[in-house]
GROMACS .gro file of C-alpha atoms in nm:
model
  155
    1MET     CA    1  17.603   4.118   6.976
    2LEU     CA    2  18.019   4.126   6.946
    3THR     CA    3  18.132   4.159   6.595
    4LEU     CA    4  18.472   4.071   6.456
    5GLU     CA    5  18.532   4.452   6.403
    6GLN     CA    6  18.558   4.481   6.776
    7LEU     CA    7  18.783   4.137   6.884
    8ARG     CA    8  19.017   4.241   6.620
    9HIS     CA    9  19.073   4.608   6.779
   10LEU     CA   10  19.079   4.394   7.148
   11ALA     CA   11  19.333   4.189   7.009
   12ALA     CA   12  19.525   4.483   6.900
   13LEU     CA   13  19.525   4.662   7.193
   14GLY     CA   14  19.613   4.356   7.366
   15SER     CA   15  19.893   4.308   7.097
   16CYS     CA   16  20.003   4.702   7.116
   17GLY     CA   17  19.959   4.756   7.453
   18THR     CA   18  19.830   5.091   7.461
   19LEU     CA   19  19.515   5.282   7.304
   20THR     CA   20  19.743   5.479   7.143
   21LYS     CA   21  19.944   5.246   6.944
   22ALA     CA   22  19.655   4.982   6.888
   23ALA     CA   23  19.447   5.289   6.730
   24GLU     CA   24  19.780   5.367   6.512
   25GLU     CA   25  19.783   5.013   6.383
   26LEU     CA   26  19.379   5.032   6.316
   27HIS     CA   27  19.468   5.323   6.130
   28ILE     CA   28  19.150   5.438   6.314
   29SER     CA   29  19.115   5.722   6.626
   30GLN     CA   30  19.211   5.692   6.948
   31PRO     CA   31  18.834   5.809   7.065
   32THR     CA   32  18.704   5.539   6.837
   33LEU     CA   33  18.857   5.284   7.009
   34THR     CA   34  18.790   5.404   7.328
   35ARG     CA   35  18.401   5.370   7.222
   36THR     CA   36  18.499   5.053   7.096
   37MET     CA   37  18.607   4.910   7.426
   38LYS     CA   38  18.345   5.113   7.604
   39GLU     CA   39  18.092   4.928   7.427
   40LEU     CA   40  18.266   4.582   7.490
   41GLU     CA   41  18.240   4.560   7.837
   42ARG     CA   42  17.897   4.708   7.832
   43GLN     CA   43  17.796   4.413   7.589
   44PHE     CA   44  18.046   4.139   7.830
   45GLY     CA   45  17.824   4.290   8.125
   46VAL     CA   46  18.163   4.317   8.344
   47PRO     CA   47  18.473   4.552   8.360
   48LEU     CA   48  18.752   4.462   8.084
   49PHE     CA   49  18.990   4.667   8.200
   50THR     CA   50  19.204   4.872   8.505
   51ARG     CA   51  19.178   5.219   8.411
   52THR     CA   52  19.439   5.463   8.554
   53LYS     CA   53  19.433   5.878   8.428
   54ASN     CA   54  19.642   5.821   8.116
   55ARG     CA   55  19.629   5.451   8.123
   56ILE     CA   56  19.376   5.156   8.060
   57GLN     CA   57  19.520   4.791   8.121
   58LEU     CA   58  19.336   4.507   8.099
   59ASN     CA   59  19.219   4.292   8.399
   60GLU     CA   60  19.158   3.922   8.434
   61ASN     CA   61  18.825   3.950   8.265
   62GLY     CA   62  18.983   4.136   7.994
   63GLU     CA   63  19.262   3.886   7.973
   64LEU     CA   64  19.043   3.630   7.947
   65ALA     CA   65  18.801   3.817   7.666
   66LEU     CA   66  19.158   3.876   7.497
   67THR     CA   67  19.257   3.518   7.516
   68ARG     CA   68  18.924   3.403   7.370
   69ALA     CA   69  18.909   3.660   7.079
   70ARG     CA   70  19.247   3.587   6.978
   71GLU     CA   71  19.111   3.226   6.924
   72LEU     CA   72  18.778   3.303   6.747
   73LEU     CA   73  18.971   3.515   6.529
   74ALA     CA   74  19.228   3.260   6.405
   75ARG     CA   75  18.938   3.022   6.325
   76THR     CA   76  18.734   3.289   6.130
   77ASP     CA   77  19.112   3.353   5.969
   78ASP     CA   78  19.127   2.948   5.917
   79MET     CA   79  18.745   2.931   5.793
   80VAL     CA   80  18.834   3.191   5.524
   81ALA     CA   81  19.116   3.033   5.397
   82GLN     CA   82  18.906   2.698   5.387
   83VAL     CA   83  18.637   2.891   5.182
   84GLN     CA   84  18.847   3.049   4.940
   85ALA     CA   85  19.070   2.740   4.909
   86LEU     CA   86  18.747   2.579   4.807
   87ASP     CA   87  18.632   2.840   4.547
   88ARG     CA   88  18.984   2.813   4.400
   89SER     CA   89  18.973   2.421   4.350
   90ARG     CA   90  18.683   2.451   4.163
   91HIS     CA   91  18.805   2.714   3.931
   92THR     CA   92  19.154   2.555   3.964
   93LEU     CA   93  19.345   2.270   3.761
   94SER     CA   94  19.645   2.206   3.911
   95LEU     CA   95  19.852   2.010   3.699
   96GLY     CA   96  20.208   1.855   3.843
   97SER     CA   97  20.555   1.710   3.617
   98CYS     CA   98  20.858   1.550   3.662
   99ALA     CA   99  21.003   1.748   3.350
  100PRO     CA  100  20.914   2.080   3.197
  101ILE     CA  101  20.847   1.988   2.821
  102PRO     CA  102  20.528   1.718   2.881
  103LEU     CA  103  20.436   2.011   3.131
  104ASN     CA  104  20.383   2.279   2.862
  105ASP     CA  105  20.238   2.129   2.630
  106LEU     CA  106  19.949   1.988   2.906
  107VAL     CA  107  19.937   2.345   2.975
  108GLN     CA  108  19.863   2.393   2.659
  109ARG     CA  109  19.600   2.191   2.593
  110CYS     CA  110  19.417   2.207   2.931
  111THR     CA  111  19.381   2.603   2.816
  112SER     CA  112  19.210   2.508   2.489
  113LEU     CA  113  19.016   2.227   2.664
  114TYR     CA  114  18.926   2.446   2.981
  115PRO     CA  115  18.920   2.828   2.895
  116ASP     CA  116  18.699   2.889   3.223
  117ARG     CA  117  18.955   2.752   3.422
  118THR     CA  118  19.277   2.898   3.594
  119LEU     CA  119  19.597   2.670   3.570
  120ALA     CA  120  19.824   2.644   3.810
  121SER     CA  121  20.106   2.401   3.750
  122GLU     CA  122  20.428   2.340   3.883
  123ILE     CA  123  20.751   2.072   3.840
  124ARG     CA  124  20.829   1.848   4.147
  125SER     CA  125  21.037   1.528   4.192
  126VAL     CA  126  20.780   1.169   4.118
  127PRO     CA  127  20.692   1.118   4.508
  128PRO     CA  128  20.517   1.484   4.553
  129LEU     CA  129  20.348   1.425   4.276
  130LEU     CA  130  20.184   1.105   4.319
  131ASP     CA  131  20.102   1.202   4.662
  132GLY     CA  132  19.952   1.530   4.536
  133LEU     CA  133  19.743   1.307   4.326
  134ARG     CA  134  19.637   1.092   4.591
  135GLN     CA  135  19.521   1.361   4.851
  136GLY     CA  136  19.353   1.579   4.546
  137ARG     CA  137  19.583   1.822   4.515
  138TYR     CA  138  19.626   1.779   4.109
  139GLN     CA  139  19.395   1.684   3.862
  140PHE     CA  140  19.651   1.585   3.627
  141ILE     CA  141  20.045   1.471   3.667
  142VAL     CA  142  20.318   1.360   3.418
  143LEU     CA  143  20.524   1.114   3.524
  144PRO     CA  144  20.804   0.872   3.361
  145PHE     CA  145  20.563   0.554   3.436
  146HIS     CA  146  20.201   0.437   3.449
  147PRO     CA  147  20.102   0.447   3.787
  148VAL     CA  148  19.895   0.196   3.935
  149GLY     CA  149  19.600   0.253   4.223
  150SER     CA  150  19.278   0.235   4.264
  151GLY     CA  151  19.112   0.549   4.160
  152ILE     CA  152  19.369   0.682   3.895
  153ILE     CA  153  19.382   0.680   3.555
  154SER     CA  154  19.700   0.645   3.330
  155GLN     CA  155  19.789   0.723   2.976
   0.00000   0.00000   0.00000
């Protein structure tokens, strides 16, 4: 079974061009990286590299493996970011205001009402605040008027 670590090693080799540079970037020894590349070839069951006396270079199989490895790594990074964002959203109250003074009061009140939550606050103009509220980026916003719309409670 392929591992993310193996795919990261392959991506580093593809980016760096040589085993030496890739090993340096990964902070591992060159023999370790060489073993990983040999294990990748064994798992794929096809040669991924053209080898000469002092050089290893991706062949057509290796180029395809590199392209797909980069895609998988990008999707993995995106998945991790999404899960972390979900977790943050469950523990964070996001507050927005069009002016600093009401925001300070709101932050103090939320801190005392929700001591187990992290607070994120920012000052923005009205349109981004309304968009952010509608899209769920904010739980509370402070505006100079009462907004209207379904799902919006104004006080």
